[in-house]
Short mmCIF file of C-alpha atoms and ligand atoms in Angstrom, two decimals:
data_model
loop_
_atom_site.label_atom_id
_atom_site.label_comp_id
_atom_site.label_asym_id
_atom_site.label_seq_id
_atom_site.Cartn_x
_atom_site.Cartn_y
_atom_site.Cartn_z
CA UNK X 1 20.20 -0.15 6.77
CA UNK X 2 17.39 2.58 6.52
CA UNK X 3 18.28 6.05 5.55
CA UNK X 4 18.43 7.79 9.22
CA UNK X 5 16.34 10.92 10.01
CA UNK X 6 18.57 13.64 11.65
CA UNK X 7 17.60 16.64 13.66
CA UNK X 8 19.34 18.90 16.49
CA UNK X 9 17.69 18.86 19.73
CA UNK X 10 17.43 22.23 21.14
CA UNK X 11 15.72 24.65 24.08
CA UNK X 12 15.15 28.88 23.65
CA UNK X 13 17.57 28.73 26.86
CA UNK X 14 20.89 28.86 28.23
CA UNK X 15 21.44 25.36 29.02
CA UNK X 16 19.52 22.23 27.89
CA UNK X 17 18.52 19.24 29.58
CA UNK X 18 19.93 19.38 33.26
CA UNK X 19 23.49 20.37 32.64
CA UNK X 20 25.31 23.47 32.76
CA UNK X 21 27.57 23.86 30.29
CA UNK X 22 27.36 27.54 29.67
CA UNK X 23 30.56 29.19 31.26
CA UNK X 24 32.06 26.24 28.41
CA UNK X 25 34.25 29.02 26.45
CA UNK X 26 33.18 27.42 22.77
CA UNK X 27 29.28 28.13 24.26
CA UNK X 28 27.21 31.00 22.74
CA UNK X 29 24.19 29.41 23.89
CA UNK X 30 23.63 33.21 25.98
CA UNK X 31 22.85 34.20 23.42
CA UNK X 32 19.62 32.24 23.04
CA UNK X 33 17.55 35.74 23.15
CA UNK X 34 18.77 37.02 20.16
CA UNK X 35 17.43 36.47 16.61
CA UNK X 36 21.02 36.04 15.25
CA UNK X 37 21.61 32.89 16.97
CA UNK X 38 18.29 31.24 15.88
CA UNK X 39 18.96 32.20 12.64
CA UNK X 40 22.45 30.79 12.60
CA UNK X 41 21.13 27.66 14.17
CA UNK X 42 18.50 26.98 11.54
CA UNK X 43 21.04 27.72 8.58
CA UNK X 44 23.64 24.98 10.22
CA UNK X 45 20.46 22.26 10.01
CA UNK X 46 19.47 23.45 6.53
CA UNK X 47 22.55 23.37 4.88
CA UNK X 48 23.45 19.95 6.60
CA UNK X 49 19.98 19.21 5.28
CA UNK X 50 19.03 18.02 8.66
CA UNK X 51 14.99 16.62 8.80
CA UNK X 52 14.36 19.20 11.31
CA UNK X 53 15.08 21.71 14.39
CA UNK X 54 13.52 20.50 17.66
CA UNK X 55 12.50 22.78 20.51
CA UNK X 56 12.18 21.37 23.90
CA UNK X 57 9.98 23.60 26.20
CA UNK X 58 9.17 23.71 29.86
CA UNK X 59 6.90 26.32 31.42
CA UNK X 60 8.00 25.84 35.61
CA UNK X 61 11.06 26.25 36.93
CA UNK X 62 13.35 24.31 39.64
CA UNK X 63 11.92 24.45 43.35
CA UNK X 64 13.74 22.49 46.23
CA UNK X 65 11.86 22.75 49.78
CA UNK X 66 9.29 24.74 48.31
CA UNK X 67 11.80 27.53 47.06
CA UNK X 68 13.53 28.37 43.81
CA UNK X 69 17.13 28.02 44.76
CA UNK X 70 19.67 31.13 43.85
CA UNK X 71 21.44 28.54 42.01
CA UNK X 72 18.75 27.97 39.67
CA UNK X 73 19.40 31.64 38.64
CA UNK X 74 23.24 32.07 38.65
CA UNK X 75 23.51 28.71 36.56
CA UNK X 76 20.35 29.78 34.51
CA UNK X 77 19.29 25.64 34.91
CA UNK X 78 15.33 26.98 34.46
CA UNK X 79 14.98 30.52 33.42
CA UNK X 80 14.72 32.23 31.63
CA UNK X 81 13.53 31.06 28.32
CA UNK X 82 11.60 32.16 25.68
CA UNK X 83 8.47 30.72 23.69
CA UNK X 84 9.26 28.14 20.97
CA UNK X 85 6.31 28.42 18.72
CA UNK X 86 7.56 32.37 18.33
CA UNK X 87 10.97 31.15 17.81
CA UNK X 88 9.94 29.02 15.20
CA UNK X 89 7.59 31.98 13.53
CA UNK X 90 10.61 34.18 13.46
CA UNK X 91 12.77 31.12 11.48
CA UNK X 92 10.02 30.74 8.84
CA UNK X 93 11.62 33.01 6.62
CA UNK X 94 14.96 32.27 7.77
CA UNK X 95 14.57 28.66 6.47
CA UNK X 96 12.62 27.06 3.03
CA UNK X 97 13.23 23.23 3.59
CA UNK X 98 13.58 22.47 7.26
CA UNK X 99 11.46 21.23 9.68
CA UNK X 100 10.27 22.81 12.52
CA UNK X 101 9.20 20.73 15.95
CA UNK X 102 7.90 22.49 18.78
CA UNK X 103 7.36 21.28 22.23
CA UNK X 104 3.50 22.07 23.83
CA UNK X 105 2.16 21.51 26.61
CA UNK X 106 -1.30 20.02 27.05
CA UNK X 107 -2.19 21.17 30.52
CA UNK X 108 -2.21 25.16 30.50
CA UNK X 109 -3.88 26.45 27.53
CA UNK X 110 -7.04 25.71 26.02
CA UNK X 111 -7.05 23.64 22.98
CA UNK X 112 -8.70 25.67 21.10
CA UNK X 113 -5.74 28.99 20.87
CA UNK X 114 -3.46 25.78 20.56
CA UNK X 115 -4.90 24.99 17.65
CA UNK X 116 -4.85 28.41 15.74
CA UNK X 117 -1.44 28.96 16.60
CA UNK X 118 0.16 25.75 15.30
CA UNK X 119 -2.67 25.90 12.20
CA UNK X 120 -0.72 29.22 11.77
CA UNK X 121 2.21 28.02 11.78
CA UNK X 122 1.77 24.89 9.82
CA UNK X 123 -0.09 27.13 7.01
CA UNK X 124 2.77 30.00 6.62
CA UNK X 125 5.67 27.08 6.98
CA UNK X 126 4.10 25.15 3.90
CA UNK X 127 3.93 22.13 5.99
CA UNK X 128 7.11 22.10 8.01
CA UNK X 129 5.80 21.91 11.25
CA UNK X 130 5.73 19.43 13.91
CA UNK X 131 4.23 18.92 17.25
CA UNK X 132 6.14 17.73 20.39
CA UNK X 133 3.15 16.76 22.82
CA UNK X 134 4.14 16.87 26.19
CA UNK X 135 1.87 16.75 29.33
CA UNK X 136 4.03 19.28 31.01
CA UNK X 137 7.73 18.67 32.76
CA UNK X 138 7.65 20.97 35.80
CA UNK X 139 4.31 20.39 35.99
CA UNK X 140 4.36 21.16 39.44
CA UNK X 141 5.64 24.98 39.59
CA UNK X 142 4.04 25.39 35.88
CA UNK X 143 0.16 24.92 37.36
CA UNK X 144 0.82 27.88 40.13
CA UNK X 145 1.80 30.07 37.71
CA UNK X 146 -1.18 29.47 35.53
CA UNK X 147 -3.43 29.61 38.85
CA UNK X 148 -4.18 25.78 38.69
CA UNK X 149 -4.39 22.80 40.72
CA UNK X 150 -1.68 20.59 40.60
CA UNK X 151 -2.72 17.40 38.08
CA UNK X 152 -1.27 13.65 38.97
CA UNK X 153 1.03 12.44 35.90
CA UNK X 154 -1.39 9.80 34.62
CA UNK X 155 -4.39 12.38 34.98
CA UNK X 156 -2.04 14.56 32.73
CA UNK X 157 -2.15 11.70 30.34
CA UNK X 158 -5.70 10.99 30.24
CA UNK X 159 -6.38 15.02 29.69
CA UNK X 160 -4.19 15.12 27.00
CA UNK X 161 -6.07 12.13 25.39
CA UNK X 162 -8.68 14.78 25.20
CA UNK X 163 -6.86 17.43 24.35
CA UNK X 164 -5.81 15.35 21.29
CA UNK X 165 -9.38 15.13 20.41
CA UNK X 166 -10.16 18.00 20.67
CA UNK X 167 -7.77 19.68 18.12
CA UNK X 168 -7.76 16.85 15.83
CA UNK X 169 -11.58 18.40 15.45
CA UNK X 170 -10.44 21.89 14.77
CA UNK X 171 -7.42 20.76 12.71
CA UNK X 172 -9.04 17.83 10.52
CA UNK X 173 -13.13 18.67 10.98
CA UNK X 174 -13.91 22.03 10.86
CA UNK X 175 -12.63 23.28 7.36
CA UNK X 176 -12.38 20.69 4.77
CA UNK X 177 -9.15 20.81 2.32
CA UNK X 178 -10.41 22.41 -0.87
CA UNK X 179 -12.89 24.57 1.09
CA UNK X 180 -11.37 28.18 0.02
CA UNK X 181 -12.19 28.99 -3.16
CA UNK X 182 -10.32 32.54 -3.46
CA UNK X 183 -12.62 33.31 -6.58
CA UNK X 184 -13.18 37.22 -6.67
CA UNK X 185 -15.78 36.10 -9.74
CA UNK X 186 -17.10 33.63 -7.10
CA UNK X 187 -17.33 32.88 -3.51
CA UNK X 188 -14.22 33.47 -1.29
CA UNK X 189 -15.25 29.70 0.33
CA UNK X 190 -17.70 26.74 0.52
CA UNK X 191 -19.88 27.13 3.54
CA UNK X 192 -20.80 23.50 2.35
CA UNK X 193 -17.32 22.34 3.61
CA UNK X 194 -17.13 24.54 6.93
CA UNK X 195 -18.49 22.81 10.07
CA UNK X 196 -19.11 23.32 13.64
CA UNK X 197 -16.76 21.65 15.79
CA UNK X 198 -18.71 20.65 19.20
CA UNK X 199 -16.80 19.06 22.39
CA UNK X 200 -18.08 18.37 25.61
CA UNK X 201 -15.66 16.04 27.52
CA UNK X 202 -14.07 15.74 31.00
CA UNK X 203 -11.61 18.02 30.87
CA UNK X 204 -12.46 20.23 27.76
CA UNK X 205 -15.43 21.90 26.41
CA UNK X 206 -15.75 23.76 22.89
CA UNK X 207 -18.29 24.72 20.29
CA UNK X 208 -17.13 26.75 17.62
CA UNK X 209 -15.99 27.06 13.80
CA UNK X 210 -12.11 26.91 13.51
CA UNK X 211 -10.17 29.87 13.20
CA UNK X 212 -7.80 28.41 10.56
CA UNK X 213 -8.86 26.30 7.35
CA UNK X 214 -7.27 23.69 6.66
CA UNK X 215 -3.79 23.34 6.89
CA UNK X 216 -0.90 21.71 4.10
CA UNK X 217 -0.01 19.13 6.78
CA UNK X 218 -3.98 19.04 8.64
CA UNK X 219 -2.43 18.13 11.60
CA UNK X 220 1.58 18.83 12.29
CA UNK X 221 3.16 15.99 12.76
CA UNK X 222 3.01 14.32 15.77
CA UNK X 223 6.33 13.87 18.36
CA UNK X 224 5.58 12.09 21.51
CA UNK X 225 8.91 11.80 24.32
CA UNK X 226 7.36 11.23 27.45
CA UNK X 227 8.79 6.96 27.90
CA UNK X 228 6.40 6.55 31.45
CA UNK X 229 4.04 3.61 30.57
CA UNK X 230 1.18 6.17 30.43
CA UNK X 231 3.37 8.19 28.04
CA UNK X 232 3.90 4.79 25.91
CA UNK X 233 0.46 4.34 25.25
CA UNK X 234 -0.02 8.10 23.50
CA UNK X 235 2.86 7.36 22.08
CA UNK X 236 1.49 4.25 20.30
CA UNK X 237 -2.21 5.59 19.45
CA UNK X 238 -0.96 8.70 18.63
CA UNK X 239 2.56 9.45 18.11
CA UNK X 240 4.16 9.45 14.45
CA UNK X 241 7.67 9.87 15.70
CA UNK X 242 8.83 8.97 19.12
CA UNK X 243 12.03 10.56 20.53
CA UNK X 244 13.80 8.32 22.98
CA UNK X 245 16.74 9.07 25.81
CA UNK X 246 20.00 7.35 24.73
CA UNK X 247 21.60 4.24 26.28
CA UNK X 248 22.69 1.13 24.99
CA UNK X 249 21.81 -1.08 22.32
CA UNK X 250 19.95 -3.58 24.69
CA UNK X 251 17.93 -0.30 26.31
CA UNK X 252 17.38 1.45 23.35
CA UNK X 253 16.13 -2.26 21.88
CA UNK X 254 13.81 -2.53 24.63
CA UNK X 255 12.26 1.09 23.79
CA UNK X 256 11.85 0.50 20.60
CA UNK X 257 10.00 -2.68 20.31
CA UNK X 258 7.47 -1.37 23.62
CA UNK X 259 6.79 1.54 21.56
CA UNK X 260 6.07 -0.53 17.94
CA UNK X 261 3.87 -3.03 20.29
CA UNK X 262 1.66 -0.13 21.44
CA UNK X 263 1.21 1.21 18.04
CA UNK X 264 0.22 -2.63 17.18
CA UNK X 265 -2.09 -2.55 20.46
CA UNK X 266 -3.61 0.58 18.88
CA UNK X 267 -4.66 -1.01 15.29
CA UNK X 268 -1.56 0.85 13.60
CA UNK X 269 1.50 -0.95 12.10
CA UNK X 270 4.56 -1.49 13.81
CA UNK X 271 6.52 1.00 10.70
CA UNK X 272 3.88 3.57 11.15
CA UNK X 273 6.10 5.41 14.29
CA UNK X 274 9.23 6.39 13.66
CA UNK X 275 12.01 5.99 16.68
CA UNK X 276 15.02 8.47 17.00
CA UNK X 277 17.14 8.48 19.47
CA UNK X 278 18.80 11.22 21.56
CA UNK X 279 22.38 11.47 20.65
CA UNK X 280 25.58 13.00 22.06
CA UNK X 281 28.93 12.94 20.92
CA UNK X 282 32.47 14.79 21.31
CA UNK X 283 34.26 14.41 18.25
CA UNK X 284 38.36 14.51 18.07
CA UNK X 285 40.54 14.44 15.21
CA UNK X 286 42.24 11.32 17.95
CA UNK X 287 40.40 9.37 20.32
CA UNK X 288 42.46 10.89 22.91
CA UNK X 289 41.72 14.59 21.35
CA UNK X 290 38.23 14.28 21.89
CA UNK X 291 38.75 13.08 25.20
CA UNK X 292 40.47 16.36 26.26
CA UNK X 293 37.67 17.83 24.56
CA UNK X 294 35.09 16.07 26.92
CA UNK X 295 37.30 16.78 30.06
CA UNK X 296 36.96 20.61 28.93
CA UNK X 297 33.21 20.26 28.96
CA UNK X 298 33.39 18.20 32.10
CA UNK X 299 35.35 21.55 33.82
CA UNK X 300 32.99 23.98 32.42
CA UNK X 301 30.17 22.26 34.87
CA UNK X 302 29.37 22.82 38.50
CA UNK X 303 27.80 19.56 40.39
CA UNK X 304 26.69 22.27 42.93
CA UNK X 305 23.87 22.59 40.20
CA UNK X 306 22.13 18.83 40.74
CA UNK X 307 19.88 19.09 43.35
CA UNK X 308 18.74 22.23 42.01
CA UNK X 309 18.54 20.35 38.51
CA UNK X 310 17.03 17.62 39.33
CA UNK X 311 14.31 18.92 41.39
CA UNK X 312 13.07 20.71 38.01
CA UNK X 313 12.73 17.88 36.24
CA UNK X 314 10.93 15.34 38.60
CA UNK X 315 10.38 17.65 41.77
CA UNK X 316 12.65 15.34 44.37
CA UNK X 317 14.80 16.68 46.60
CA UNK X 318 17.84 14.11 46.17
CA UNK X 319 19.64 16.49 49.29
CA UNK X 320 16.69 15.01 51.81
CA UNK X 321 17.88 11.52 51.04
CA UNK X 322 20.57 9.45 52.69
CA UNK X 323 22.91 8.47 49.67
CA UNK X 324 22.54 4.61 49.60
CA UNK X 325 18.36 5.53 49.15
CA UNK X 326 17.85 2.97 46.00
CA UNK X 327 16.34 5.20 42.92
CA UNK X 328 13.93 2.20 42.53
CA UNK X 329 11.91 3.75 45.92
CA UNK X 330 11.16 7.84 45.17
CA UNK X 331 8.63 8.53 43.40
CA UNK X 332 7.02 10.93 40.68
CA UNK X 333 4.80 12.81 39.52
CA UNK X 334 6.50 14.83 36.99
CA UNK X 335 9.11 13.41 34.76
CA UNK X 336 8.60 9.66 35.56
CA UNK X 337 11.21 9.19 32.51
CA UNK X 338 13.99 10.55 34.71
CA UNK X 339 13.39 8.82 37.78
CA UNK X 340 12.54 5.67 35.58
CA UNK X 341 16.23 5.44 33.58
CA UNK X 342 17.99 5.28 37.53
CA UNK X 343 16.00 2.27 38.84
CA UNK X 344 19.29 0.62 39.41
CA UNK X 345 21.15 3.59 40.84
CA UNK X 346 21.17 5.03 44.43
CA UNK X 347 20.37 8.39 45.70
CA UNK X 348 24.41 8.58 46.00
CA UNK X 349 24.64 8.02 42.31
CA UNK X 350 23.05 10.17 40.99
CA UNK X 351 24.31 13.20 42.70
CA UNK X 352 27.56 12.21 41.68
CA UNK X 353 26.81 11.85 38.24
CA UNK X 354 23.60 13.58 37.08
CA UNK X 355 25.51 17.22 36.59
CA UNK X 356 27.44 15.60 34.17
CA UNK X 357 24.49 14.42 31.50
CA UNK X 358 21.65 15.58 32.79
CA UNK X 359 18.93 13.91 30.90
CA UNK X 360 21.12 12.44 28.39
CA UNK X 361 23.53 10.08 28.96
CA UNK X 362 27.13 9.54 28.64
CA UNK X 363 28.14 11.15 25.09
CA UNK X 364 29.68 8.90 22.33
CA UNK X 365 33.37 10.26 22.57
CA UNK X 366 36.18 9.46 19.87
CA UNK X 367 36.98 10.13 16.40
CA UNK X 368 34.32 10.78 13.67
CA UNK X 369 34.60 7.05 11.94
CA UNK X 370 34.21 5.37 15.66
CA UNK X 371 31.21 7.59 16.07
CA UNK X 372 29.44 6.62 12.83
CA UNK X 373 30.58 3.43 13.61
CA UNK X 374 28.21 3.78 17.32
CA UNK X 375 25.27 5.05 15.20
CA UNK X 376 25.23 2.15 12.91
CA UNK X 377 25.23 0.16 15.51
CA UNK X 378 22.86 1.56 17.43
CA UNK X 379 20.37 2.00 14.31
CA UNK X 380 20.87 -1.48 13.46
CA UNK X 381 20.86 -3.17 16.83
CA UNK X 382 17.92 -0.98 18.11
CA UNK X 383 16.13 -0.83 14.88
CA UNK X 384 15.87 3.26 14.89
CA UNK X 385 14.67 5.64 12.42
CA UNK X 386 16.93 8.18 13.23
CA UNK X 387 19.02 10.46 15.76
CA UNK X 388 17.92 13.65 17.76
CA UNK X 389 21.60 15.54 17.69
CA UNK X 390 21.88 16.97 21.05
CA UNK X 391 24.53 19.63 21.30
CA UNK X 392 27.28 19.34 24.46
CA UNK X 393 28.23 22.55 23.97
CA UNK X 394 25.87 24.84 21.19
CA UNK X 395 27.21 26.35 18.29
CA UNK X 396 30.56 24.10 18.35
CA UNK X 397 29.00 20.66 19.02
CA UNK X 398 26.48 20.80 16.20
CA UNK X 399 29.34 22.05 13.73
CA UNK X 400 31.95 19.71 14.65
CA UNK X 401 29.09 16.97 14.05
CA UNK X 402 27.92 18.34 10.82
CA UNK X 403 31.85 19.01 9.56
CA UNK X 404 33.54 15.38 10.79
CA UNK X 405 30.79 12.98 11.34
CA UNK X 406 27.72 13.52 8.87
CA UNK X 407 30.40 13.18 5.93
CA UNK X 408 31.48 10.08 7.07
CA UNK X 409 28.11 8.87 7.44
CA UNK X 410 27.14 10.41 3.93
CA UNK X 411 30.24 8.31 2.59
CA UNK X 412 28.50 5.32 4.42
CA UNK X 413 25.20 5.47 2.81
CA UNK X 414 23.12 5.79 5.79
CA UNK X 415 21.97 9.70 5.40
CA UNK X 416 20.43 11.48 3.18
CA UNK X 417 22.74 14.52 0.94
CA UNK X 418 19.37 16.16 -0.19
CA UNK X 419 15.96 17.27 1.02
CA UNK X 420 13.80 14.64 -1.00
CA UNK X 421 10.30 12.42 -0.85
CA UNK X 422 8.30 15.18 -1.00
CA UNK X 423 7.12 18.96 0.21
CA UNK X 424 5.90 18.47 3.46
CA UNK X 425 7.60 17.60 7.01
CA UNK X 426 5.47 14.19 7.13
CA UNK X 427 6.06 13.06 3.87
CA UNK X 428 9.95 13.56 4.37
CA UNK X 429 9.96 11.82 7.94
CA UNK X 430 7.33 9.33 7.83
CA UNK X 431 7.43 8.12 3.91
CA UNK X 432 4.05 8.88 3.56
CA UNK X 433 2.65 9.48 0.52
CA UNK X 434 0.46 12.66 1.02
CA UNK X 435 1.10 15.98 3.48
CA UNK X 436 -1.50 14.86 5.79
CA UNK X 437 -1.94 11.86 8.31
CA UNK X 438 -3.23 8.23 7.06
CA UNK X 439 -6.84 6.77 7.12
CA UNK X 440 -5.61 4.68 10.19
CA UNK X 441 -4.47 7.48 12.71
CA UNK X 442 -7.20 8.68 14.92
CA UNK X 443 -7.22 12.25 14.30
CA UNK X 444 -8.51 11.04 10.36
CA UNK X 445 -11.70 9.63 11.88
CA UNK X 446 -12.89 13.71 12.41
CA UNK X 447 -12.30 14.30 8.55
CA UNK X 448 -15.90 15.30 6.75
CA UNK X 449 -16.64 14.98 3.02
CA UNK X 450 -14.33 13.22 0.68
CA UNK X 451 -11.04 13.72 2.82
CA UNK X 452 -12.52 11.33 5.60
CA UNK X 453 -10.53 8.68 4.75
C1 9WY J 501 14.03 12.45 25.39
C2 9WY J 501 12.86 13.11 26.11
C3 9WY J 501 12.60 14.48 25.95
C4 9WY J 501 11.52 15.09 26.62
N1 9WY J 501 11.32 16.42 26.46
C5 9WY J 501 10.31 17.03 27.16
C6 9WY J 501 10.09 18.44 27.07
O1 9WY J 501 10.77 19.16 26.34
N2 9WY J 501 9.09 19.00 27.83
C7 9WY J 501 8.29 18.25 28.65
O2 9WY J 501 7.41 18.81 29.31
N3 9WY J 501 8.45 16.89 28.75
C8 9WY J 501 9.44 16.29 28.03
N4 9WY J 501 9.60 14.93 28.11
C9 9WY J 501 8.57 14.14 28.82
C10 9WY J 501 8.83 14.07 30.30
O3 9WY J 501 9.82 13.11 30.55
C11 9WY J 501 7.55 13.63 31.03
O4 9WY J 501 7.03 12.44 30.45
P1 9WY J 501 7.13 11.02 31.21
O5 9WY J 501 8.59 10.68 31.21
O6 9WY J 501 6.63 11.25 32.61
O7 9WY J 501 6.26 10.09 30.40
C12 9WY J 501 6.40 14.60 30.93
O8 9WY J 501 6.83 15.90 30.86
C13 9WY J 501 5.51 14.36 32.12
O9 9WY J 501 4.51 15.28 32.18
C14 9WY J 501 10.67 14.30 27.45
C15 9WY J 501 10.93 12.93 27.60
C16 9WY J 501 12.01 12.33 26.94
C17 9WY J 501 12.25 10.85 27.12
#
């Protein structure tokens, strides 16, 4: 079995991914506005050598009927938050081996800023950084803050095609590697080996020299989530590691092969994305301990918050439904993921049941050795790279995980005890050889000089 990638799936918020599990009394995730807890976070992943620390991000908020629901703010389901990338600046020093992933959006910044800022980032983190491209959950309340017109999912899609392009410019064409020279007897750089980067597309325009040189990584590495069919396809031109919901082997199967066929379809290989899967687990010294332990977290949560929740992530109103309303006939255009996973499920369902997951799904409950025994299975039978830890209930989850089930995992073979194949985030994640991406990705056909292949 491969050696599986780990990180911990995480949001600068209260609560993460539709649930509510904040009043939980084991939860310090109020805390996610001080420095302390980021810190602390980061040194759990480092010292359980984790690949990396992911940061979800949204920039809207929940809206039902056109208004933001008092719920939303009692329960803190949407806000407030802070800003990843500056959560991950302020780890940097906090952390020497771990990556950092950080969710951002395509739709409400120019890609030029975008690319100085995770340049930044990617330079003072020696290559630990990583890029979660999203076109924007909560699209739909995030445009009127940012004073623009709403943007149909597939449009979101096709503009973040171009967004792509666009920094792929700045990041891989505009300063070749090698151009700084730092010689106080000589030249400080090349001007052989800077360029101007020009862009005139459909939704972008830019002409300009980059602000940053060239980075350790070039371009972070790339995360893609987004599991619409228009999401699939960046994921398989683009994407160097795809993050998938959970679900069973079969589902999980299914993702994982659509996702290797677009790469394919794109003139990549099959290996060249890396698949993790979201997982979720309550772990009890008994089977029937750690099912107490779920009930707790169960109790902890308010269904009052679904509509409310729900709403943020794909803008339906489930309330203005009858309950026998089959999934399979709303529509989307926000998260089509979460309306996607219910096709089988009625309106009814889902307000009975979507408090308790959210986005996820039902957590792996039971002892630590029947949990590793779920993730081998579900690395094997799905053919996965690796597993996004996300936390039930944040600072206890991610410890109980990293105290009673990553040993027994370590004891199986199946993860790595030691940071190893190499400096740089990519390397480590992907097997690649060098820091930066491959002759074969896209972003390498922008490259100038001797680095263009
Ligand atoms: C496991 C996981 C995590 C995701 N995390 C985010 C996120 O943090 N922010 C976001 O905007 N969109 C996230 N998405 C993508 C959304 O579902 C959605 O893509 P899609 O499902 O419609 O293709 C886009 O936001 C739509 O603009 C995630 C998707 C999955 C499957």
């Amino acid at each position: 079995m491969k050696t599986l990638k780990l990180g911990l799936f995480e949001n600068a918020q209260t609560n993460a991914g539709g649930t509510a599990t904040w009043r939980h009394q084991d939860s310090e995730r109020h805390m996610f506005d001080t420095l302390d807890y980021w810190k602390r976070v980061a040194a759990l992943c480092e010292d359980a050598k984790f690949d990396f620390l992911f940061l979800a991000d949204a920039w809207g908020w929940s809206e039902v009927r056109g208004t933001r629901p008092a719920i939303a703010t009692e329960e803190s389901l949407d806000l407030p938050r802070l800003d990843p990338a500056i959560v991950a600046a302020a780890l940097l020093s906090a952390t020497s081996e771990l990556g950092l992933v950080i969710t951002g959006s395509v739709l409400v910044e120019p890609p030029y800023s975008f690319a100085r800022r995770m340049a930044t980032l990617d330079q003072l983190s020696q290559g630990r950084l990583g890029w979660n491209i999203v076109t924007t959950g909560t699209a739909d309340t995030a445009v009127k803050a940012f004073g623009m017109d709403m943007v149909a999912h597939d449009e979101r899609y096709a503009m973040a095609e171009e967004f792509l392009e666009v920094v792929y410019k700045y990041w891989e064409g505009a300063w070749e590697p090698g151009a700084l020279e730092k010689d106080k007897h000589g030249r400080f750089a090349d001007p052989e080996r800077v360029h101007l980067v020009k862009h005139a597309g459909k939704y972008f325009r830019s002409e300009g020299y980059g602000n940053t040189a060239y980075s350790p990584q070039g371009t972070p590495v790339l995360f893609q989530a987004g599991a619409s069919p228009a999401g699939r396809r960046v994921a398989g031109r683009h994407g160097e590691c795809v993050f998938i919901g959970d679900g069973s082997v079969e589902q999980l199967a299914g993702h994982t092969s659509a996702i290797r066929a677009e790469a394919v379809n794109a003139g990549r290989g099959a290996g060249d994305v890396k698949i993790m899967s979201a997982l979720a687990c309550v772990v009890g010294a008994t089977t029937s301990d750690a099912e107490r332990r779920y009930q707790r977290i169960l109790d902890a949560q308010r269904p009052e918050v679904t509509v409310a929740s729900y709403a943020m992530f794909t803008g339906i109103d489930l309330s203005s439904y009858s309950h026998d309303t089959p999934m399979s006939e709303l529509s989307t255009e926000i998260s089509q993921t979460q309306l996607a996973r219910f096709a089988d499920k009625t309106v009814g369902d889902v307000l009975r049941d979507w408090h308790t997951h959210g986005v996820g799904a039902k957590p792996i409950v039971g002892t630590a050795e029947e949990i590793a025994d779920r993730i081998c299975t579900l690395a094997e039978g799905a053919d996965l790279d690796g597993f996004l830890l996300a936390p039930t209930v944040q600072l206890a989850s991610t410890t109980d995980f990293i105290e009673s089930v990553l040993p027994v995992l370590r004891r199986r073979g199946v993860v790595a005890t030691e940071y190893r194949d190499g400096e740089s985030l990519r390397e480590r994640l992907t097997g690649s050889a060098r820091p930066t991406l491959p002759a074969n990705h896209p972003a390498a056909g922008h490259r100038h000089g001797t680095e263009a292949n």
